[in-house]
Tab-separated table of C-alpha atoms and ligand atoms in Angstrom:
chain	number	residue	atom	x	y	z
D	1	UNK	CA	-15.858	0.892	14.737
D	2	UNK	CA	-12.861	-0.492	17.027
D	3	UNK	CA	-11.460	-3.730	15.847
D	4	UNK	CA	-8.959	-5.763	17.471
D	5	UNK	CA	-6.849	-7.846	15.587
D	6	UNK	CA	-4.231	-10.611	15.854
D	7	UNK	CA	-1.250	-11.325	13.699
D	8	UNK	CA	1.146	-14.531	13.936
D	9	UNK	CA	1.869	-15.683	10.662
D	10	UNK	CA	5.975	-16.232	10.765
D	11	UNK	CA	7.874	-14.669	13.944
D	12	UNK	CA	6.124	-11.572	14.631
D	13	UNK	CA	3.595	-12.042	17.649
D	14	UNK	CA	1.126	-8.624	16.896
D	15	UNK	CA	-2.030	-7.627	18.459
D	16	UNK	CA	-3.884	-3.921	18.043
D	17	UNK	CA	-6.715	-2.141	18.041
D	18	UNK	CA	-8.017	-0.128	14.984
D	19	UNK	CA	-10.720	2.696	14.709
D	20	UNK	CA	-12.677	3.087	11.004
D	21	UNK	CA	-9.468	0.981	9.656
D	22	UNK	CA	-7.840	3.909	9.498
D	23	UNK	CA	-6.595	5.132	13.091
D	24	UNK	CA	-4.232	2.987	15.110
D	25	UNK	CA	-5.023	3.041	18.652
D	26	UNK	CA	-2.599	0.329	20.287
D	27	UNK	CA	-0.137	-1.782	19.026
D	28	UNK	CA	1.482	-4.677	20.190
D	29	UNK	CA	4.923	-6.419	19.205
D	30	UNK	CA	6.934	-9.358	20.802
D	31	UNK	CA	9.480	-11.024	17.664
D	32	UNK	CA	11.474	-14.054	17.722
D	33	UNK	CA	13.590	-12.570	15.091
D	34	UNK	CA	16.533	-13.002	17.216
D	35	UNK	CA	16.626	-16.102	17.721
D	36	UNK	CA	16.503	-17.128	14.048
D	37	UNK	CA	19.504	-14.969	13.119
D	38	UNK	CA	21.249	-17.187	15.223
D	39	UNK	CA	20.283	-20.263	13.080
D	40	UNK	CA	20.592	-18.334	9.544
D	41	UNK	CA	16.789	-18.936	9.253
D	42	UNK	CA	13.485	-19.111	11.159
D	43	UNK	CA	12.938	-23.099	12.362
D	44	UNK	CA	9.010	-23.205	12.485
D	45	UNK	CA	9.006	-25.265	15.424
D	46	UNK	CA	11.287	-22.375	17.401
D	47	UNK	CA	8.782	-20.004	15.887
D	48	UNK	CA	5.775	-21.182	17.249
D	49	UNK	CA	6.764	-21.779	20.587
D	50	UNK	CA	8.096	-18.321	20.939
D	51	UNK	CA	4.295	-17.105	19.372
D	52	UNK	CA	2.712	-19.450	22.255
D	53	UNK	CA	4.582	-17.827	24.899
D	54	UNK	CA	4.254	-14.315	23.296
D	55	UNK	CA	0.051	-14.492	22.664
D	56	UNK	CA	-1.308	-14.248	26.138
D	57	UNK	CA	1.082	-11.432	27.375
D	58	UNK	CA	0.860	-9.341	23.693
D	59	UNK	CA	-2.743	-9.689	24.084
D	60	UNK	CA	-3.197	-8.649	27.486
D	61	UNK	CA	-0.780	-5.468	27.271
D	62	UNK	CA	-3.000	-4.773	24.168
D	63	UNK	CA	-6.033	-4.538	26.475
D	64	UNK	CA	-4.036	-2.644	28.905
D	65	UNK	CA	-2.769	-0.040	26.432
D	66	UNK	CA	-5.977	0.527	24.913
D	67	UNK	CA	-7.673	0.487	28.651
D	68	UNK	CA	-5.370	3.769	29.403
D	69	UNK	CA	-5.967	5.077	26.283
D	70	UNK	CA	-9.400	4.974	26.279
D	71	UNK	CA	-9.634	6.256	30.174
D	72	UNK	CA	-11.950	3.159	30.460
D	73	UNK	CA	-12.096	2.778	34.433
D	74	UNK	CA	-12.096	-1.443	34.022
D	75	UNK	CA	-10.642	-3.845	31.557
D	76	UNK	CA	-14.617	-4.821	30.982
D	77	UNK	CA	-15.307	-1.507	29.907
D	78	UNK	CA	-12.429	-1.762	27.868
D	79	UNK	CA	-13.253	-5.016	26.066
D	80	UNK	CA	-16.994	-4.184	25.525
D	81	UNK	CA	-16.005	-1.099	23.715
D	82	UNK	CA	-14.707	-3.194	20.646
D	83	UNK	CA	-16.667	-4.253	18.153
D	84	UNK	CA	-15.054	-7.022	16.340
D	85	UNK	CA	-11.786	-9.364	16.247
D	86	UNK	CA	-9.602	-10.345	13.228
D	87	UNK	CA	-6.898	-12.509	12.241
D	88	UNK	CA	-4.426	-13.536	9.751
D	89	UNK	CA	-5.312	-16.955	8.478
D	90	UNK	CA	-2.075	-16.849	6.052
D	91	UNK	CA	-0.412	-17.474	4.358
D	92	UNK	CA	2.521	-18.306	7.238
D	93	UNK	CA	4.253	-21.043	9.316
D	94	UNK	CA	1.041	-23.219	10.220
D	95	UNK	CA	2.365	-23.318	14.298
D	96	UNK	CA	3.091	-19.962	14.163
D	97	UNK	CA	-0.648	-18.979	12.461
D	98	UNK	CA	-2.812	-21.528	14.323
D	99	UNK	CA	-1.797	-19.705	17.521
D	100	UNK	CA	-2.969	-16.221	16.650
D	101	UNK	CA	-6.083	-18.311	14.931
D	102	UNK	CA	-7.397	-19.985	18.192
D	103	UNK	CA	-6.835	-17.492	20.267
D	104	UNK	CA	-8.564	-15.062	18.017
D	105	UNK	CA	-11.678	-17.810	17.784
D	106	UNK	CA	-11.445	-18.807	21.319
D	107	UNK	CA	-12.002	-14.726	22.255
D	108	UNK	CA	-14.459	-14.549	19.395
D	109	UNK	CA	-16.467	-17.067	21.622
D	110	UNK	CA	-15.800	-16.212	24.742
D	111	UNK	CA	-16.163	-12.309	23.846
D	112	UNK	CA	-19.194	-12.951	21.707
D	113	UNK	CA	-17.873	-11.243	18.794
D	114	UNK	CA	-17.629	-11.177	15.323
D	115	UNK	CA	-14.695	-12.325	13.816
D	116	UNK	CA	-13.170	-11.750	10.328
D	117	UNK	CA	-10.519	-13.873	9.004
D	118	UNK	CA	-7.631	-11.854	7.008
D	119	UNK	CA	-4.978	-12.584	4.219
D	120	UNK	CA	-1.607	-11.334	5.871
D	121	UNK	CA	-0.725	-10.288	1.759
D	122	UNK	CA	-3.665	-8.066	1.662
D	123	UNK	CA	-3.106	-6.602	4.934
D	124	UNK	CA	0.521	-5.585	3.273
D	125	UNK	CA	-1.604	-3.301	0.830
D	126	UNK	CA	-3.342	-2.194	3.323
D	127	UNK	CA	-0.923	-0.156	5.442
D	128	UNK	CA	-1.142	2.235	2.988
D	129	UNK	CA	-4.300	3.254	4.831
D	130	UNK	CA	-3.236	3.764	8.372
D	131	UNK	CA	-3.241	7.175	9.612
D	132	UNK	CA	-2.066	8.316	5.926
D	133	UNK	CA	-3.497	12.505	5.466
D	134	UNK	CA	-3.580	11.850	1.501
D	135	UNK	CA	-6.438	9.898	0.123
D	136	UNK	CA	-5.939	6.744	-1.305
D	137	UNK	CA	-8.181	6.889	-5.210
D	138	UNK	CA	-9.412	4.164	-6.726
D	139	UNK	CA	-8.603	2.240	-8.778
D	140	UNK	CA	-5.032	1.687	-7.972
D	141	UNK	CA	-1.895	-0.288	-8.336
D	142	UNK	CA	-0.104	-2.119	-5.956
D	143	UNK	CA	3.419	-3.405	-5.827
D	144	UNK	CA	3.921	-5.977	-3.307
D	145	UNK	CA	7.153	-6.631	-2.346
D	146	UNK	CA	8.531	-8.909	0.192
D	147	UNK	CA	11.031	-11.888	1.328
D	148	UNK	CA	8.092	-14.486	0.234
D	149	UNK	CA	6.008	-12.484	-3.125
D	150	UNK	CA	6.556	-9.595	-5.616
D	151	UNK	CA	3.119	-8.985	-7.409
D	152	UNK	CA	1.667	-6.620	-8.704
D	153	UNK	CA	-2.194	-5.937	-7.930
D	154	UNK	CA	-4.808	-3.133	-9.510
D	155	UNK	CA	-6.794	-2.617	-6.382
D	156	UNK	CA	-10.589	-1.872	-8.260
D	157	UNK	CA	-12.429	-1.058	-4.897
D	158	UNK	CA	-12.167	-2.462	-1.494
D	159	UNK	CA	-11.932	-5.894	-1.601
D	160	UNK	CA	-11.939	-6.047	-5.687
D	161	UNK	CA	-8.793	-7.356	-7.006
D	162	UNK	CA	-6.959	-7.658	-10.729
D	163	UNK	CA	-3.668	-9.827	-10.425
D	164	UNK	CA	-1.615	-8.193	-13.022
D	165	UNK	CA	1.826	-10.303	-12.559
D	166	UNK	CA	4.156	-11.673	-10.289
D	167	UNK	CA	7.229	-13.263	-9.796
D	168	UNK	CA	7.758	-16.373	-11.819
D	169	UNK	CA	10.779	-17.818	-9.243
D	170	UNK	CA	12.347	-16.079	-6.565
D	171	UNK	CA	10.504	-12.817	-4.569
D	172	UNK	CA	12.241	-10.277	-4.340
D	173	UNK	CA	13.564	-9.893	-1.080
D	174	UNK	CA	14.604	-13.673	-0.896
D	175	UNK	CA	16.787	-12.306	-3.825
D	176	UNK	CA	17.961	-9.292	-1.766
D	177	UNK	CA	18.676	-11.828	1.180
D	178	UNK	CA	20.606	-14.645	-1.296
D	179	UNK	CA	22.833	-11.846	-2.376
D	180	UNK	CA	23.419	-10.226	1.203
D	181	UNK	CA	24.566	-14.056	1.738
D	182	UNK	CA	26.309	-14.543	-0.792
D	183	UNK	CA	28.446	-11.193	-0.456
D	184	UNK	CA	29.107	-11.665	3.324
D	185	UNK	CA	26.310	-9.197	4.335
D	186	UNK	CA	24.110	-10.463	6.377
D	187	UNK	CA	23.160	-14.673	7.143
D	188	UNK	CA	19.578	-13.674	7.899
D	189	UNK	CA	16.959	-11.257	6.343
D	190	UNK	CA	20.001	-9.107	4.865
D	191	UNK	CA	17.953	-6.759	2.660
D	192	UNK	CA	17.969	-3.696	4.771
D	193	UNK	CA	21.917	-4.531	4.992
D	194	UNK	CA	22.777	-4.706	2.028
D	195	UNK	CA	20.999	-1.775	0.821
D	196	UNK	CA	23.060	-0.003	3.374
D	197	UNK	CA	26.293	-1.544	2.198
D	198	UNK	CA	24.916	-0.213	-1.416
D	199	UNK	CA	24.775	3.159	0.089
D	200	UNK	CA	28.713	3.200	0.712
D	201	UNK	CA	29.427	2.952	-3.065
D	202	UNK	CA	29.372	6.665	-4.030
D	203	UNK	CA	30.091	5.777	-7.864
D	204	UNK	CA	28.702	2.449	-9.441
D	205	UNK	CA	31.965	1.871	-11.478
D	206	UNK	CA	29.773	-1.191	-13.131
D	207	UNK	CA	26.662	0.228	-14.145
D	208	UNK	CA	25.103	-2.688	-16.244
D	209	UNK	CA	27.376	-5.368	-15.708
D	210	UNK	CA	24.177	-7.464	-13.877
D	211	UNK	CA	20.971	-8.363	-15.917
D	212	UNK	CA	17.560	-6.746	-15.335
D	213	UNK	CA	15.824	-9.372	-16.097
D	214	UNK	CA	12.216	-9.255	-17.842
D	215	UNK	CA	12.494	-5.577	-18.078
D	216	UNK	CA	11.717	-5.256	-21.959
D	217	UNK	CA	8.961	-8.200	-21.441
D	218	UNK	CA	5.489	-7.094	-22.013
D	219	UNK	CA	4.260	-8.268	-19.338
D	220	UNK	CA	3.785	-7.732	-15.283
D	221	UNK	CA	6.294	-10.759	-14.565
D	222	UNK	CA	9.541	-11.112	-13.172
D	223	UNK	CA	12.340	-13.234	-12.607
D	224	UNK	CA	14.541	-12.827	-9.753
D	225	UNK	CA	16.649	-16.189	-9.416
D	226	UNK	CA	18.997	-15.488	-12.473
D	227	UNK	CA	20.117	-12.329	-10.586
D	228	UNK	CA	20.981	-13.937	-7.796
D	229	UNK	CA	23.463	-16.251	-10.270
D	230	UNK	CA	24.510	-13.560	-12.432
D	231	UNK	CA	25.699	-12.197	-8.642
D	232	UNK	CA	27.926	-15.107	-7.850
D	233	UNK	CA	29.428	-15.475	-11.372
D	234	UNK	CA	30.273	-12.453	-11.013
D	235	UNK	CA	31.990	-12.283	-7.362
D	236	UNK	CA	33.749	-15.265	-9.165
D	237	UNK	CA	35.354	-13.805	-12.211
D	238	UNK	CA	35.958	-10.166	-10.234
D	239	UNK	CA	36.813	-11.528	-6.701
D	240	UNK	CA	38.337	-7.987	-5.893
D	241	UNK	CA	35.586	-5.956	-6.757
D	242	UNK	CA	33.951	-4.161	-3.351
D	243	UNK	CA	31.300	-5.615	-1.885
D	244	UNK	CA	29.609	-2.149	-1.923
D	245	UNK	CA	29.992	-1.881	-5.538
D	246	UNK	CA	28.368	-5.034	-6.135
D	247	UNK	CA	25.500	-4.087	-4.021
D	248	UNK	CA	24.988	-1.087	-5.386
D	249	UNK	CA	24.773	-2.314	-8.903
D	250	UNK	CA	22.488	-5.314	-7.630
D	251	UNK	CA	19.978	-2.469	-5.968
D	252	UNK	CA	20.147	-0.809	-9.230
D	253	UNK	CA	19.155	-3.463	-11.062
D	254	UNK	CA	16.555	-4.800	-9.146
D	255	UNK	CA	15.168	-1.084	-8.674
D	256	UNK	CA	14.992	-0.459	-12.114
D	257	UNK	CA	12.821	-3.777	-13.428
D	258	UNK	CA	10.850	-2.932	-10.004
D	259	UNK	CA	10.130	0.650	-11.357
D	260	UNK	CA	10.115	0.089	-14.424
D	261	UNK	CA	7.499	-2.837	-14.813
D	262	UNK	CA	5.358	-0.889	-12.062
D	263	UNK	CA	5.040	2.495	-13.696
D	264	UNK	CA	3.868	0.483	-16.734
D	265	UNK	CA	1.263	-1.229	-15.179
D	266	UNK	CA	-0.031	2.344	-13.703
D	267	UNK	CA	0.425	4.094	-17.293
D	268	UNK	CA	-1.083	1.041	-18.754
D	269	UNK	CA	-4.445	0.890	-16.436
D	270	UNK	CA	-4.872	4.657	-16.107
D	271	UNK	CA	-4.606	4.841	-12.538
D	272	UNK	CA	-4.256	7.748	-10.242
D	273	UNK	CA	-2.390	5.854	-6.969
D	274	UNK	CA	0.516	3.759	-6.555
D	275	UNK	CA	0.660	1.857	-3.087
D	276	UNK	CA	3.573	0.093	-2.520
D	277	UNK	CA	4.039	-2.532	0.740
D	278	UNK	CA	5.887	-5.520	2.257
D	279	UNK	CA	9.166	-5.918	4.021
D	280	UNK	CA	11.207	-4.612	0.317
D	281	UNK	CA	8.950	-1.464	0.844
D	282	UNK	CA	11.141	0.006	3.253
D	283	UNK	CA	13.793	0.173	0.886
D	284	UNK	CA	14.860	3.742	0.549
D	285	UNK	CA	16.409	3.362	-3.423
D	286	UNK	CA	12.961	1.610	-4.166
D	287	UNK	CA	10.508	4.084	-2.311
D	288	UNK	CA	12.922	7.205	-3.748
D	289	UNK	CA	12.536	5.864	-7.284
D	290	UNK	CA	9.106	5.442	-7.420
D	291	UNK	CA	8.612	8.823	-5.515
D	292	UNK	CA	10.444	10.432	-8.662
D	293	UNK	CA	8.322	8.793	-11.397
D	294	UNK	CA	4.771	8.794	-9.686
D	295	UNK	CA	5.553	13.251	-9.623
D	296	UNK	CA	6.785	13.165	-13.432
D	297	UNK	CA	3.656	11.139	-14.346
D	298	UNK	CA	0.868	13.188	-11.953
D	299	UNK	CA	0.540	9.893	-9.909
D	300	UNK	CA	0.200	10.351	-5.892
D	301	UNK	CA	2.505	7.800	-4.620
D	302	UNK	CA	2.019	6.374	-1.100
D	303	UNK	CA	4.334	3.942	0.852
D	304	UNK	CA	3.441	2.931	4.845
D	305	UNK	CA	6.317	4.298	7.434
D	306	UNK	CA	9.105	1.862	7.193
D	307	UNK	CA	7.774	0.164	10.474
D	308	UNK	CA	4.950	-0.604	8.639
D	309	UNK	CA	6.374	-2.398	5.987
D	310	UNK	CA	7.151	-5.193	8.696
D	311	UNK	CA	4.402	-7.685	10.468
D	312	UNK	CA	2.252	-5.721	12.400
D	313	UNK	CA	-1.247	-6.442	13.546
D	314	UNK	CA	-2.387	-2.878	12.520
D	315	UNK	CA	-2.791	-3.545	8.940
D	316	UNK	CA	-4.432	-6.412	9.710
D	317	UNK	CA	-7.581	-5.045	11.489
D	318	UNK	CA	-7.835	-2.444	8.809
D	319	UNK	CA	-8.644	-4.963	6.108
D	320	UNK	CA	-11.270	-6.343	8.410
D	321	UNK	CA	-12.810	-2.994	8.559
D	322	UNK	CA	-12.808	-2.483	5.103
D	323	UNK	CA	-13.914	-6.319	3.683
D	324	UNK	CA	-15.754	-6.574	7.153
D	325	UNK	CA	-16.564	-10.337	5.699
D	326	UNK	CA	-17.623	-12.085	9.405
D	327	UNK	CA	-17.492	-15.867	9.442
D	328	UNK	CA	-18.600	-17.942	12.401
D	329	UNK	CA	-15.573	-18.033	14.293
D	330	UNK	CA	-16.101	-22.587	14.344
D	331	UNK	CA	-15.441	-22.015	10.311
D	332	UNK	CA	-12.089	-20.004	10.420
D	333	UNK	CA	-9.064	-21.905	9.749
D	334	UNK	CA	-5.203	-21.317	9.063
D	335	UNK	CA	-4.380	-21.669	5.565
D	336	UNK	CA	-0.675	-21.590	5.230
D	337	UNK	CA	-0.210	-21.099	1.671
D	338	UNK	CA	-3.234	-18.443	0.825
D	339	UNK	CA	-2.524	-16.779	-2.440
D	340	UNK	CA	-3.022	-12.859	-2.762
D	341	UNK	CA	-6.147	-13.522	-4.772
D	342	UNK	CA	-7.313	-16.071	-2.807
D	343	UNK	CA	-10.133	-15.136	-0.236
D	344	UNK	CA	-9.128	-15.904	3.414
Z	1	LIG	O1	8.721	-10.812	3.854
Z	1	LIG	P1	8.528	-9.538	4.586
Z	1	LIG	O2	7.439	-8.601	4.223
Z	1	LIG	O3	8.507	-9.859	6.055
Z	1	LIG	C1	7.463	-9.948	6.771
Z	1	LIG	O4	6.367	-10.229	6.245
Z	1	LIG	O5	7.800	-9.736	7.933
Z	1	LIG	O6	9.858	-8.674	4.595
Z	1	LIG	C2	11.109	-9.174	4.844
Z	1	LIG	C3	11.924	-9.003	3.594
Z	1	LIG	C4	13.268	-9.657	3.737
Z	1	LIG	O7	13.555	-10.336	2.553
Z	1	LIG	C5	14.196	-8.473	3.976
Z	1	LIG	O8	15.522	-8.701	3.611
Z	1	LIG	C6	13.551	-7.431	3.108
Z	1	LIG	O9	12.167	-7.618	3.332
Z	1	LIG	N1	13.936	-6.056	3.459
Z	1	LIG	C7	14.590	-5.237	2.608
Z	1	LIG	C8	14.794	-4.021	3.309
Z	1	LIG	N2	14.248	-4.160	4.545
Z	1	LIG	C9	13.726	-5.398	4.611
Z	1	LIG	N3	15.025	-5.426	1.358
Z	1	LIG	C10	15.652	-4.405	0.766
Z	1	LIG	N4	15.891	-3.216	1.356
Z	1	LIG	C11	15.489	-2.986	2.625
Z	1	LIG	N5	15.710	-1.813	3.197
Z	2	LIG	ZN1	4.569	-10.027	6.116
């Protein structure tokens, strides 16, 4: 079953085509990402007028691609050849997800195709299943990490989820960008930065000096924002400390309650898999870490390539394969602030 699916929740315009939710066949990319460094922050309104420029041309290069691909001799060969459309109805920048949204329902129509709307968070978990050679058992726990959540999910069966915990304040990789801010990193999406500035530190010379907060909590929470504080208090009292020392320490920190809390959660539920996703799942400390502990505890441990950690409309079609919930494509509507649990 082919499925192409459309992605436009924040700045990412994405468009692919999927076989069995498993094999990527084309993908698709334009990002205003640029742009937004420039202003310290995505505006929403820059956003979606880059996504309505981007749709038409991401789409139609997807067709293209897929047309070549395929050795399909006419793009209506090429387009009758997939079975179904998807798209992420959230959460996301309404203007940014109401383009991917009509378009995907005006196709739908126009097409005469099914259409299956998807939650963007669950589409996170699920590029753990694209083109990955080990199989994924069930049940398993999932640690969702990115600049907007951090839960922590025990995946049942397809389309069968536990929330476990979350974040009670800040996610995760807001907290990696606040810091990468505060240190002089990085103004914009400074994660990936500031791990890298981490990486210079070859001796953490302050092992312990920031919280890790929630660790000893029994519980799947965390807390994030008091790190972020602890970080500027101490800049403040030990202005000449290195940045990369700082870094490091903060990495640590946030690693450990990441691990820590997670490998709990798989002791604690029996399970056999640990998927990890979202943009903090490209972190190298974090996917190293977990690596380490899934092979002392028997667990297979799988993390998407670090491209896949970003938006991508990939992930997107492969939920649609595997909820394949079709609703008339009249009823589908963007819903900005969709929870992980909550249906799309
Ligand atoms: O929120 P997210 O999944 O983005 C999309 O949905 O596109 O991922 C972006 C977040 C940002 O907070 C960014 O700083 C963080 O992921 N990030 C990282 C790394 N790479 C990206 N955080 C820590 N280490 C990294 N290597
Ligand atoms: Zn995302």
């Amino acid at each position: 079953m082919k499925i192409l699916a459309i992605e436009t929740s924040c700045d990412e315009t994405a468009c692919a085509i999927v076989e069995d939710g498993v094999k990527e066949l084309v993908s698709v990319v334009a990002s205003s990402k640029e742009l937004h460094e420039v202003t310290g922050g995505v505006v929403p309104e820059v956003a979606s007028r880059k996504q309505m420029e981007f749709m038409m041309p991401v789409l139609e290069k997807t067709v293209e691609d897929y047309r070549r691909k395929m050795g399909f001799e006419s793009r209506k060969q090429a387009v009758d050849s997939i079975d179904a459309l998807a798209v992420t109805v959230g959460p996301g920048l309404i203007g940014s997800l109401v383009v991917g949204v009509t378009t995907a329902k005006a196709l739908a129509l126009a097409w005469k195709k099914p259409l299956i709307p998807v939650n963007h968070l669950v589409g996170h978990i699920y590029a753990n299943f694209i083109d990955n050679p080990r199989k994924i058992q069930f049940p398993a726990v999932c640690l969702l990490v990115s600049g907007g959540h951090t839960d922590l999910v025990l995946l049942k069966r397809h389309g069968e989820f536990e929330y476990l915990g979350g974040t009670l304040d800040d996610a995760v990789g807001e907290c990696f960008d606040k810091t990468a801010r505060l240190l002089g990193i990085s103004k914009y999406l400074g994660g990936a930065l500031l791990s890298k500035k981490a990486e210079e530190c070859k001796e953490n010379s302050i092992v312990g000096k920031l919280p890790r907060p929630m660790i000893r909590e029994d519980n799947y929470d965390f807390s994030f924002s008091g790190l972020k504080t602890a970080v500027k208090r101490l800049v403040a009292a030990e202005p000449n400390l290195p940045a990369e020392t700082i870094a490091r320490e903060f990495e640590t920190a946030v690693v450990e309650v990441l691990v820590e809390k997670t490998m709990r959660a798989v002791k604690e539920k029996g399970v056999k898999s640990l998927l990890m996703g979202g943009g903090v799942a490209a972190n190298k400390t974090l996917r190293a870490a977990l690596e380490k502990e899934c092979e002392k505890s028997g667990v297979v441990f799988h993390v998407p390539p670090v491209r896949l950690c970003t938006d991508y409309a990939v992930y997107i079609a492969s939920v649609a394969y595997f909820e394949k919930e079709t609703v008339s494509p009249v009823k589908v509507k963007a819903d900005p602030s969709l929870r992980i649990m909550d249906k799309a």
